[in-house]
PDB file of C-alpha atoms in Angstrom:
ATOM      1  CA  UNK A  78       0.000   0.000   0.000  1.00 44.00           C
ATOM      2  CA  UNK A  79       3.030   2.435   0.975  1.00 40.00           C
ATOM      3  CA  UNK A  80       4.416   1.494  -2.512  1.00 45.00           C
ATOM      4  CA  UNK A  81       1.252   2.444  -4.054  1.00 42.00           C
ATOM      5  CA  UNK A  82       0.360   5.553  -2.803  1.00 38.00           C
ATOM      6  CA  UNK A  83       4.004   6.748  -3.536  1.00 42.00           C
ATOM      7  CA  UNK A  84       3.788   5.721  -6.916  1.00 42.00           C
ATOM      8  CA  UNK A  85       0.789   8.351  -6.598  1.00 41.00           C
ATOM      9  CA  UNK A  86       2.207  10.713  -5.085  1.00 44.00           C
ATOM     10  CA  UNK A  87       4.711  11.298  -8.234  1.00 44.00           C
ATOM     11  CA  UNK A  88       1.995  10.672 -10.804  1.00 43.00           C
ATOM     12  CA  UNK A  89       0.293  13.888  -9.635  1.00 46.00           C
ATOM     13  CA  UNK A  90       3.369  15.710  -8.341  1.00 46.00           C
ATOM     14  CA  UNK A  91       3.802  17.760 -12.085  1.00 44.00           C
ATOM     15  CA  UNK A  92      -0.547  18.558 -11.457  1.00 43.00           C
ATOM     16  CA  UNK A  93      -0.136  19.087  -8.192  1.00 40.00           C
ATOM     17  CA  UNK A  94       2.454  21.840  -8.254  1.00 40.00           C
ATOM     18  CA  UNK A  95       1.580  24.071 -11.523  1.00 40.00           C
ATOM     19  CA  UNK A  96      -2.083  23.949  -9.848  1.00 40.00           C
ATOM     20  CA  UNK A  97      -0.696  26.102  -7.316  1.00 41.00           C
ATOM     21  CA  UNK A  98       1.509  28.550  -9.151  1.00 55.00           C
ATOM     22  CA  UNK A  99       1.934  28.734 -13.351  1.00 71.00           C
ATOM     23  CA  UNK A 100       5.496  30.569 -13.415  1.00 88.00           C
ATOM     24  CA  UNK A 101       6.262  29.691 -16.779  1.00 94.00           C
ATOM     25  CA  UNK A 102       5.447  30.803 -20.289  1.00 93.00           C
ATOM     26  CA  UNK A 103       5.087  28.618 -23.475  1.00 96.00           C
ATOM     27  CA  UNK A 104       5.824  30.345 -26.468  1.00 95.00           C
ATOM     28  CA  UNK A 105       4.744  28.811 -29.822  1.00 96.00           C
ATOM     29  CA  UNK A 106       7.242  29.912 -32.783  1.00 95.00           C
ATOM     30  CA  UNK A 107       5.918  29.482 -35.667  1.00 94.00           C
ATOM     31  CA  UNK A 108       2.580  31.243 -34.630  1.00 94.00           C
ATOM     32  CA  UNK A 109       3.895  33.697 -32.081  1.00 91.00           C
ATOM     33  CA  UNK A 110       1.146  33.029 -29.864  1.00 94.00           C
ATOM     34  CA  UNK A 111       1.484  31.917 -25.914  1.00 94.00           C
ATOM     35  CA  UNK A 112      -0.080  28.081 -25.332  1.00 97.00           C
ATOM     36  CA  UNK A 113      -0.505  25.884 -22.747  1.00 98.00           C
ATOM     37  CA  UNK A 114       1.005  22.322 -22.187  1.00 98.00           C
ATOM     38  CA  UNK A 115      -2.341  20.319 -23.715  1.00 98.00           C
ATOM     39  CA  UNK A 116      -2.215  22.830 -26.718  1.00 98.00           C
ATOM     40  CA  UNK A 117       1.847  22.027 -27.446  1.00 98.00           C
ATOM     41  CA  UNK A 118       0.892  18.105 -26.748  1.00 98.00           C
ATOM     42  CA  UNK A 119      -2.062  18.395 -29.578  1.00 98.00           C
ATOM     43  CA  UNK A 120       0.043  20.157 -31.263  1.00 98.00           C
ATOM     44  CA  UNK A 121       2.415  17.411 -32.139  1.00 98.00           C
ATOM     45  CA  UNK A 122       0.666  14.765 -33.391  1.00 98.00           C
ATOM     46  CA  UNK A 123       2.230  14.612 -36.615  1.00 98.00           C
ATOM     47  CA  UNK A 124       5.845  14.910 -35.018  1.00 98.00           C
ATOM     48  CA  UNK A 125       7.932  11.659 -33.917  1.00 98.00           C
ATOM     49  CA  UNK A 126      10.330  13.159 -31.428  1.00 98.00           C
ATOM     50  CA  UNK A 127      10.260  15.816 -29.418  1.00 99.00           C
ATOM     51  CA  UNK A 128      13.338  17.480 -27.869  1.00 98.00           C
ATOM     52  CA  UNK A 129      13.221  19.394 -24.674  1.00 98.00           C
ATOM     53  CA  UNK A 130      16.316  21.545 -24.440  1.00 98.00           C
ATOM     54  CA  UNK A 131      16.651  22.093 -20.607  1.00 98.00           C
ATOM     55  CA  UNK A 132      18.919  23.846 -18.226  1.00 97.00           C
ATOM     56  CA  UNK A 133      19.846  21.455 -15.910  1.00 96.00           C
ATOM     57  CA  UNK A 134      19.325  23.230 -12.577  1.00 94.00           C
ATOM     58  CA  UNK A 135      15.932  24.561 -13.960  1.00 95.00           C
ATOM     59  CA  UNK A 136      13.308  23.285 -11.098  1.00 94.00           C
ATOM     60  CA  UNK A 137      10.501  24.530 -12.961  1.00 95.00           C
ATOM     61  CA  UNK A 138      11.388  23.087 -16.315  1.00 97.00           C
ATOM     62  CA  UNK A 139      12.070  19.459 -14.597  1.00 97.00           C
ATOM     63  CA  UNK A 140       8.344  20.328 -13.376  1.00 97.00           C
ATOM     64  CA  UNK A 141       7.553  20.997 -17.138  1.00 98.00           C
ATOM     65  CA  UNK A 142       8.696  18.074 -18.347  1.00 98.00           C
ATOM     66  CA  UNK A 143       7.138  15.827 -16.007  1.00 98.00           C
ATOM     67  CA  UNK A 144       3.821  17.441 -17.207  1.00 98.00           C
ATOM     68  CA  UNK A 145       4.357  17.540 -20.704  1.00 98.00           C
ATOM     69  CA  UNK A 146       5.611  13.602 -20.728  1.00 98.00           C
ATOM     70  CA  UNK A 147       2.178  12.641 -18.130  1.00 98.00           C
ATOM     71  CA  UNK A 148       0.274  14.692 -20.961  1.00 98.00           C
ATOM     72  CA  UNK A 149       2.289  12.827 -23.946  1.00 98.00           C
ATOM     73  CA  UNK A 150       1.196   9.502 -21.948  1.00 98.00           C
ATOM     74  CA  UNK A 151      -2.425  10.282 -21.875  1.00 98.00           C
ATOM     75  CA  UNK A 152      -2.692  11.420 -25.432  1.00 98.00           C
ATOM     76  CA  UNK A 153       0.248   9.152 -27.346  1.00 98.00           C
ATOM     77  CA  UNK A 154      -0.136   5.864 -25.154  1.00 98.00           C
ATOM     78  CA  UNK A 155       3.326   4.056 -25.343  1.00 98.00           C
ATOM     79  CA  UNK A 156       5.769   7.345 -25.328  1.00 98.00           C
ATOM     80  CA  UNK A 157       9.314   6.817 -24.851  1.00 98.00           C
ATOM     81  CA  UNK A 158      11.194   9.035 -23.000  1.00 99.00           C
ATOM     82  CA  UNK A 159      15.166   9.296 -23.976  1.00 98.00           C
ATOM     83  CA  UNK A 160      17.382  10.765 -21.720  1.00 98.00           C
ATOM     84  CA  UNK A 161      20.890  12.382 -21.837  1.00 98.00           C
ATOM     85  CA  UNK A 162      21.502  11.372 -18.228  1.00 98.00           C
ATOM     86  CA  UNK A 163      21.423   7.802 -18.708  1.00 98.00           C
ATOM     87  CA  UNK A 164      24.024   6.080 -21.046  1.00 98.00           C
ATOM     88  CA  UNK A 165      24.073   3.541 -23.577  1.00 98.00           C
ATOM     89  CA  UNK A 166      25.811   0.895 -21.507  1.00 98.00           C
ATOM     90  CA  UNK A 167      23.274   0.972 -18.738  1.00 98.00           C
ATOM     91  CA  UNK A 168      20.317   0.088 -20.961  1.00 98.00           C
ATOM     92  CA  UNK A 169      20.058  -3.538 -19.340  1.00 98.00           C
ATOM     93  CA  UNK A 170      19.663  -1.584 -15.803  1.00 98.00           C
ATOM     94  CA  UNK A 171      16.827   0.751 -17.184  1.00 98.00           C
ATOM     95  CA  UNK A 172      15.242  -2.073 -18.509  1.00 98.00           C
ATOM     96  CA  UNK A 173      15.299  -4.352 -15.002  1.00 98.00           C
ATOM     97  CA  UNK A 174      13.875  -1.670 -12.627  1.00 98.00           C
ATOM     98  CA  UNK A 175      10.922  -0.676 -14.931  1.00 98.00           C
ATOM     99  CA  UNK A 176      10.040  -3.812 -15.033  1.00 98.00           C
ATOM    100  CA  UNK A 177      10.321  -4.224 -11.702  1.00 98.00           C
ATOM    101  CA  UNK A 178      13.045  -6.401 -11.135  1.00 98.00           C
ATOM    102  CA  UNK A 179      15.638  -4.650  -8.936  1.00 98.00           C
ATOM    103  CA  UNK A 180      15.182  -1.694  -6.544  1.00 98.00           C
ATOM    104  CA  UNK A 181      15.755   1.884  -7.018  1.00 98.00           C
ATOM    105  CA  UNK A 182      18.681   1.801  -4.729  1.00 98.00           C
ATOM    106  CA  UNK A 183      20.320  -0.376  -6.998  1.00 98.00           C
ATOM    107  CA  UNK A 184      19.061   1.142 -10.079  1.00 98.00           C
ATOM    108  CA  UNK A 185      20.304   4.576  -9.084  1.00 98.00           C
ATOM    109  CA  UNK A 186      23.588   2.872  -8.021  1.00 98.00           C
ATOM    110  CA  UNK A 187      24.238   1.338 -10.789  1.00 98.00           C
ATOM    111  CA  UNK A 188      23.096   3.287 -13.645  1.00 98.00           C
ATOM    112  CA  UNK A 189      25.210   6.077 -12.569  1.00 98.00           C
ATOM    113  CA  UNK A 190      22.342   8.503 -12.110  1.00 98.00           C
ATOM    114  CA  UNK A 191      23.247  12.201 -12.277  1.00 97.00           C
ATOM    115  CA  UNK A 192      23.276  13.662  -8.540  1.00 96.00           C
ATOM    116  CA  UNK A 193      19.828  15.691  -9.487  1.00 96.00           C
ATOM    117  CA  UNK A 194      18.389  12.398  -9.931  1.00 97.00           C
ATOM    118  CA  UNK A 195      15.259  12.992  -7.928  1.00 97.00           C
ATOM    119  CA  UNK A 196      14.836  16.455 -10.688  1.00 97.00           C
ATOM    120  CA  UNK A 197      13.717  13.133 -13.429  1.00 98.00           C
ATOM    121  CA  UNK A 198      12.439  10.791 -10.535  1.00 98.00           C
ATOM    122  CA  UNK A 199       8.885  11.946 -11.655  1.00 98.00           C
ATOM    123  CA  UNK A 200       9.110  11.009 -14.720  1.00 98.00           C
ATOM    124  CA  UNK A 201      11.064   7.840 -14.389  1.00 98.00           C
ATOM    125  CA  UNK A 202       7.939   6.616 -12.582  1.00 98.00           C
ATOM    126  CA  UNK A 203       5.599   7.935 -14.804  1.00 98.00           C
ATOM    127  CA  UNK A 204       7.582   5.789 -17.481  1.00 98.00           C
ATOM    128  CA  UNK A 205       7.698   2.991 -14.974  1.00 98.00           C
ATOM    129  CA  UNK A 206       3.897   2.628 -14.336  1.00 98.00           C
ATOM    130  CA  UNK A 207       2.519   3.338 -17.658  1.00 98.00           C
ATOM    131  CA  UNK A 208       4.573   0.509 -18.758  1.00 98.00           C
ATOM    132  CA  UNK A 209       6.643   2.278 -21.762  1.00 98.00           C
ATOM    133  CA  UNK A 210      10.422   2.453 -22.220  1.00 98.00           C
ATOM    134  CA  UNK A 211      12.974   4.632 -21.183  1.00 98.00           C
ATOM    135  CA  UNK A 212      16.683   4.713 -23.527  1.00 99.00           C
ATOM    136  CA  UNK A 213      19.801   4.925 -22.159  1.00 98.00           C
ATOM    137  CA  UNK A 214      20.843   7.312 -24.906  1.00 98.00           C
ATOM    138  CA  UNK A 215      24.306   9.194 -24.233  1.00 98.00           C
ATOM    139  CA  UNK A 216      28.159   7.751 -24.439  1.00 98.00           C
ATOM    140  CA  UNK A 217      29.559   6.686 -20.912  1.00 98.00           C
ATOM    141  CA  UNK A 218      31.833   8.853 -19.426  1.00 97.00           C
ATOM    142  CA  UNK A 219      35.248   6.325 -20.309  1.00 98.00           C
ATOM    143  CA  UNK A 220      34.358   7.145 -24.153  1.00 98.00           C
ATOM    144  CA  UNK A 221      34.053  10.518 -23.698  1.00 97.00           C
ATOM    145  CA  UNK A 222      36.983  11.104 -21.478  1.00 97.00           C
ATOM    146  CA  UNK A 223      39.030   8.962 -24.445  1.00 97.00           C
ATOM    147  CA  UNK A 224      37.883  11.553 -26.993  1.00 96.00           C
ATOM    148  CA  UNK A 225      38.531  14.910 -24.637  1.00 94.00           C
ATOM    149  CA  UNK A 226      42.012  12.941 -24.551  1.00 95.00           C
ATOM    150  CA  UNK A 227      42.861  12.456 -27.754  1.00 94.00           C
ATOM    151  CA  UNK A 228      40.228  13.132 -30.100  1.00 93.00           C
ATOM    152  CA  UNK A 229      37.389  10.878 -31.752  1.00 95.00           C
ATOM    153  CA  UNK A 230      39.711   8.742 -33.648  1.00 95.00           C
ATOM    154  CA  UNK A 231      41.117   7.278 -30.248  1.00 97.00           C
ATOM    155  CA  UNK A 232      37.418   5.529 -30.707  1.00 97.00           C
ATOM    156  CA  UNK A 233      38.360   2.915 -33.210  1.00 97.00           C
ATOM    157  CA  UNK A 234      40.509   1.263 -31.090  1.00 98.00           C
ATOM    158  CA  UNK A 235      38.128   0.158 -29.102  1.00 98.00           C
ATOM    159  CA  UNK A 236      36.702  -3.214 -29.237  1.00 98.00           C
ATOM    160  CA  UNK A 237      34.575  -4.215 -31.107  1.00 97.00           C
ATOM    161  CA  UNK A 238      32.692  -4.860 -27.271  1.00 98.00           C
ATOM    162  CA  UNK A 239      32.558  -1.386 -26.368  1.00 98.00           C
ATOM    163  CA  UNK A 240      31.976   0.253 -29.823  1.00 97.00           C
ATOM    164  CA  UNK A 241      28.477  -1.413 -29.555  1.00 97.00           C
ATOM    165  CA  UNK A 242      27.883   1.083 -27.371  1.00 98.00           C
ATOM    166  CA  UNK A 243      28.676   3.397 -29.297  1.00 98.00           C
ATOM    167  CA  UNK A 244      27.071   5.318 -33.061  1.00 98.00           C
ATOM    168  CA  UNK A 245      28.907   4.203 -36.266  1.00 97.00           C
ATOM    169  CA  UNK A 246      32.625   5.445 -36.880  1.00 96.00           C
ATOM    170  CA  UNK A 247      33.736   7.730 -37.922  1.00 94.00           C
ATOM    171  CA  UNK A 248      31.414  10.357 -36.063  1.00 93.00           C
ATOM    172  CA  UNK A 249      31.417  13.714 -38.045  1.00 82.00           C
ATOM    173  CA  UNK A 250      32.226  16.338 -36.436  1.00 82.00           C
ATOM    174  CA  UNK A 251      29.689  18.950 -37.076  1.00 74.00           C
ATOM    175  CA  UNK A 252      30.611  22.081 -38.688  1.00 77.00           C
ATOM    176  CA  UNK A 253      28.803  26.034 -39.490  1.00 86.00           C
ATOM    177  CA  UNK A 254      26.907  27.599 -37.148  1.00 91.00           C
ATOM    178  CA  UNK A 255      27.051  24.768 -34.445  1.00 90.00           C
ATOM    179  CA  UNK A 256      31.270  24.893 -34.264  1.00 88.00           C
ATOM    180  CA  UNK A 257      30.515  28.896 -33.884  1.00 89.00           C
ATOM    181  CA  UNK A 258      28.550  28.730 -30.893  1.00 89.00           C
ATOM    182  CA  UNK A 259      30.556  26.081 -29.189  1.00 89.00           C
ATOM    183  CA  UNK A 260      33.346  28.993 -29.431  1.00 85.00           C
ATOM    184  CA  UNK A 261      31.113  31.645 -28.676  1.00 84.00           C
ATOM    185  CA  UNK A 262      30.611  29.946 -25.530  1.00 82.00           C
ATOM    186  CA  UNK A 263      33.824  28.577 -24.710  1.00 73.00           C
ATOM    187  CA  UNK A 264      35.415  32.025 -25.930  1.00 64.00           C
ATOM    188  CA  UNK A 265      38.284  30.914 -27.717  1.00 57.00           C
ATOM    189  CA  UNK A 266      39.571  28.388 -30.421  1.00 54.00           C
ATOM    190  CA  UNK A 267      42.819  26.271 -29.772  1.00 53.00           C
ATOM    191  CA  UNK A 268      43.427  22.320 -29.822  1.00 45.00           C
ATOM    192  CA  UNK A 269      42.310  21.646 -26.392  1.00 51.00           C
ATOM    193  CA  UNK A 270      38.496  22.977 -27.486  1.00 76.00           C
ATOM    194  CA  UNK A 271      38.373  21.386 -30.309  1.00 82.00           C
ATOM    195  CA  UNK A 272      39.297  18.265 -28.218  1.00 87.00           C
ATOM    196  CA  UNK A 273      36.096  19.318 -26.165  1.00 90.00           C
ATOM    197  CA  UNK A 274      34.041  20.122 -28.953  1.00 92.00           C
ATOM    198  CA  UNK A 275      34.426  16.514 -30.656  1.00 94.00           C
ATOM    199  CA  UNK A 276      33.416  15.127 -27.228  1.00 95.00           C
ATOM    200  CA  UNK A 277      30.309  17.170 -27.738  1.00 95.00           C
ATOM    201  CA  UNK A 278      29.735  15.330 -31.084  1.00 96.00           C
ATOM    202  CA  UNK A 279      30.298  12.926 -29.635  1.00 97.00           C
ATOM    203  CA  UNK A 280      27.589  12.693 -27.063  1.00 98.00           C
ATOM    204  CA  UNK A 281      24.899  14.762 -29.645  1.00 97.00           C
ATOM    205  CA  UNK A 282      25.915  11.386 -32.300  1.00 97.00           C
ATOM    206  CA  UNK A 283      25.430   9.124 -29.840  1.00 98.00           C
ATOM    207  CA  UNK A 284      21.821  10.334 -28.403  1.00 98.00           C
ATOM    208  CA  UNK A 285      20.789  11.127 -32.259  1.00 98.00           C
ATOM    209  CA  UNK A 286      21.984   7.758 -33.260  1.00 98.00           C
ATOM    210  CA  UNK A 287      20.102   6.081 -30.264  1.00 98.00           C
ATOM    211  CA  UNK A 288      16.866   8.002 -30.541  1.00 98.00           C
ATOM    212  CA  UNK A 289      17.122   6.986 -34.117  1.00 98.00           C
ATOM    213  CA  UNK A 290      17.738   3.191 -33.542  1.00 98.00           C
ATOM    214  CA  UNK A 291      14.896   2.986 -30.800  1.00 98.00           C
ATOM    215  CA  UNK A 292      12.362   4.683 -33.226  1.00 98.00           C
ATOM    216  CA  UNK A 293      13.581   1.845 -36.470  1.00 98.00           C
ATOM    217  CA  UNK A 294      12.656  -0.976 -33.779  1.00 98.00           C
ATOM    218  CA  UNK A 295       8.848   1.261 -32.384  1.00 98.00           C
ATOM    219  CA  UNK A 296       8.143   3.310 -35.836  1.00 96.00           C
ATOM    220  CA  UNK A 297       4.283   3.845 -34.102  1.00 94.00           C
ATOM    221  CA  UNK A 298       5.962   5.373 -31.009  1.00 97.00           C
ATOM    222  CA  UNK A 299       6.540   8.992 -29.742  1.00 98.00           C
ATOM    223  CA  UNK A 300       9.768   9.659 -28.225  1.00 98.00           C
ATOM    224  CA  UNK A 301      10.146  12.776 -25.610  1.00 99.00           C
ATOM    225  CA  UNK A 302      14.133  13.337 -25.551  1.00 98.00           C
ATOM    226  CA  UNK A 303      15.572  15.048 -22.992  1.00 98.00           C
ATOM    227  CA  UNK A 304      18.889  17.157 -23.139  1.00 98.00           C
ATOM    228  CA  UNK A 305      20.635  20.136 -22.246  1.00 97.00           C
ATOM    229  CA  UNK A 306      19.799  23.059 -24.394  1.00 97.00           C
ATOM    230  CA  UNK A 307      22.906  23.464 -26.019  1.00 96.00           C
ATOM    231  CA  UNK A 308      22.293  19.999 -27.737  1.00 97.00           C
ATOM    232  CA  UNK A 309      19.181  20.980 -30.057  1.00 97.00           C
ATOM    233  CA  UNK A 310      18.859  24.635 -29.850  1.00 97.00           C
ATOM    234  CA  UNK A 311      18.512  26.053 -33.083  1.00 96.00           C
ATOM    235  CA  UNK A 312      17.675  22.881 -34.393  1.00 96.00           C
ATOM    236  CA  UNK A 313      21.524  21.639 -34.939  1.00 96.00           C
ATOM    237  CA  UNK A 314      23.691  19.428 -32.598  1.00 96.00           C
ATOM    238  CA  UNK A 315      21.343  16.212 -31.594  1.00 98.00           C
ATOM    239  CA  UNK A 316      18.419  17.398 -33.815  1.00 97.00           C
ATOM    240  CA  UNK A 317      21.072  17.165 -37.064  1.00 96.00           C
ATOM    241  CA  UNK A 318      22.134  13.987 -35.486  1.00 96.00           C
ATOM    242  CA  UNK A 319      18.758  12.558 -35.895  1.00 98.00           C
ATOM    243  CA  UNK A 320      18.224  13.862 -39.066  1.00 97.00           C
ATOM    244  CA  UNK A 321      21.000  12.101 -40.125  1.00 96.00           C
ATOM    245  CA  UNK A 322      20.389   8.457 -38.854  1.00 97.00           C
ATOM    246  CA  UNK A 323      17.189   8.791 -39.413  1.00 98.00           C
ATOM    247  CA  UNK A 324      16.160  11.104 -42.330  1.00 98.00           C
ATOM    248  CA  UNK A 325      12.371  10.159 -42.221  1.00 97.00           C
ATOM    249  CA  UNK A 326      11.875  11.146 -38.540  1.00 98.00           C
ATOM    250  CA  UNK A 327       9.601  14.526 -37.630  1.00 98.00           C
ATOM    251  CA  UNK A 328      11.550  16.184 -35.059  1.00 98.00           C
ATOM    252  CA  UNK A 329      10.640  19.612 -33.244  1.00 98.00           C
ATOM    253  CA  UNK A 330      12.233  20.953 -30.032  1.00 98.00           C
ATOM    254  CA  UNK A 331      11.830  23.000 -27.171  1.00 98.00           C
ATOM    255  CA  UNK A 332      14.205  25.456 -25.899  1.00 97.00           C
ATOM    256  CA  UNK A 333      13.574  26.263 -22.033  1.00 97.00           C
ATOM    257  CA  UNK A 334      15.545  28.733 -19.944  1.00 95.00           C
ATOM    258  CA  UNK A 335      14.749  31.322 -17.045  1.00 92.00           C
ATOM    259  CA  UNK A 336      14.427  34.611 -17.697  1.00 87.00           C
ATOM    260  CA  UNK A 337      12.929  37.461 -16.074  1.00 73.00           C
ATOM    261  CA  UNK A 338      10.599  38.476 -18.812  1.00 70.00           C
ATOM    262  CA  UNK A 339       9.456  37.633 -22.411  1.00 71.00           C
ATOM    263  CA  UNK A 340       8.580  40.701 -24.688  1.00 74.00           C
ATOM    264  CA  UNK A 341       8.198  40.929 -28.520  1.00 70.00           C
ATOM    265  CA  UNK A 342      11.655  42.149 -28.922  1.00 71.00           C
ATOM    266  CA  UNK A 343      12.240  38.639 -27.204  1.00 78.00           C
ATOM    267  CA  UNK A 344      10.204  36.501 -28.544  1.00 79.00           C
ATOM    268  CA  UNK A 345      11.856  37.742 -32.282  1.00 81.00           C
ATOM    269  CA  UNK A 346      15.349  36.963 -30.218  1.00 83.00           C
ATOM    270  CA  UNK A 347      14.151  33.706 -28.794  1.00 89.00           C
ATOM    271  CA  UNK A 348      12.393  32.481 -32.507  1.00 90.00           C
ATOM    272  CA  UNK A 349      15.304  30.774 -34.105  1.00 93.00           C
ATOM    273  CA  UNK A 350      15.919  29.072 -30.695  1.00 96.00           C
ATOM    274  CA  UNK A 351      13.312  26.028 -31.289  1.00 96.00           C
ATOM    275  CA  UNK A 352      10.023  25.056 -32.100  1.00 98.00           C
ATOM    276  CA  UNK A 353       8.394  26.111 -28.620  1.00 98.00           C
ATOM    277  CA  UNK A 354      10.128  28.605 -26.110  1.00 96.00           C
ATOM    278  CA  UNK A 355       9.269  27.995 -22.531  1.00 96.00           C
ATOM    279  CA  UNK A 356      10.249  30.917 -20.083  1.00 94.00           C
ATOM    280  CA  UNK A 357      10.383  29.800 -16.743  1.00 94.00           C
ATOM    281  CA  UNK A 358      10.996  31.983 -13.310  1.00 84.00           C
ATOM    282  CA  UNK A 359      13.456  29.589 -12.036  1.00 68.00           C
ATOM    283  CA  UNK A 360      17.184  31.583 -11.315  1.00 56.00           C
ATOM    284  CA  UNK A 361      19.966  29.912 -13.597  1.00 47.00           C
ATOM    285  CA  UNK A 362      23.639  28.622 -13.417  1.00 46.00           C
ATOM    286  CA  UNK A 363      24.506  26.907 -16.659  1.00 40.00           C
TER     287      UNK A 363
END
């Protein structure tokens, strides 16, 4: 019975709290005009994935998502929800403790959650008890590491073992607009960035790669990715990774951030961003 009514307790968590307080602000693109969750939900029934571009400290967008994926349940039975904070190589793990198999302790433990963990607990859960899938979708740390090392070729000499973890080589590393905000951000260009900058291929290939592979194997299902912003906004790092594993796919993304306020001169600022904007209250760090 305890079991049960926690299990309840999370389902209605995401309701419970935006009954209380809405501090947020969707903002639809392409029309320019402010929705609600059930009006961006309906709204994509025609797309296969959707990306939510997060900040990772955001407590109001983990909120969001929780209610946007509860939503995507209820109206797209069977949604998958992809994450960048699980890997590829703990797949197995995910699979055990939705179905019920091992305890969260141990699932936690040994799928190397992120310390925020109890930010996606909700949703996790909500995954859990409607009985759909969750994928394991970035590159372990080891491979990662490897490449902010010594670059993506140190890949191939993997094994053949680990590489099955890992998107087809040789992993492109993306050029244009998304190498020029990488610098912008980093603020400089020298051999040690662009070490850093294939390791962020590197993760976008491997989530657009693993979204793509999960959606060949469940064509009829939704996917809700999640990922830091810097990963789709603008429609380029995981989004073009998608695109290219999986040309057929209907993607569209969402890019959500706090900020104080969202005026026109914003919203023309915020358009190229993604798909939907969501403007939450929530103070940011990253």
């Amino acid at each position: 019975m305890k079991k049960i009514l926690l299990l309840l307790s999370w389902a209605l968590l995401p309701s419970i709290l935006f009954a209380q307080k809405t501090n947020y602000s969707i903002y639809e693109t392409k029309t320019g005009k402010t929705i609600t969750v059930e009006e961006l939900v309906k709204n994509i029934k025609n797309v296969d994935v959707l990306v939510f571009g997060e900040e990772h400290n955001d407590s109001t967008g983990h909120q969001l998502e929780a209610q946007i994926y509860e939503k995507m349940l209820q109206d797209y039975p069977g949604t998958a929800l992809s994450m960048e904070m699980f890997c590829t190589d703990v797949q197995p793990v995910i699979n055990e403790y939705l179905l019920d198999l091992i305890s969260e302790k141990n699932f936690i433990k040994e799928t190397r959650a992120w310390n925020n963990y109890t930010d996606y607990q909700t949703l996790i859960e909500l995954a859990k008890t409607n009985k759909t899938d969750i994928v394991g979708a970035n590159a372990a740390t080891r491979y990662s590491n490897a490449v902010s090392m010594s670059g993506l070729q140190k890949l191939a000499e993997f094994p053949a073992a680990s590489r099955a973890f890992l998107p087809p080589l040789p992993i492109d590393t993306a050029t244009g607009r998304y190498h020029e905000k990488f610098i912008e951000t980093l603020g400089g260009h020298d051999m040690g960035s662009m070490k850093i900058y294939q390791t962020q291929n590197l993760w976008d290939a491997t989530m657009g790669w693993s979204i793509a592979k999960y959606a060949k194997l469940y064509p009829k299902k939704k996917i809700l990715h999640l990922n830091g912003r810097f990963h789709s906004d603008e429609h380029i790092g995981v989004i073009t990774q998608i695109k290219k594993y999986a040309p057929k796919l209907t993607v569209a993304n969402i890019s959500c951030f706090s900020a104080a306020t969202m005026d026109d001169q914003d919203k023309k600022k915020y358009a190229e961003l993604g798909d939907y904007v969501i403007i939450t209250n929530t103070p940011a760090a990253n």
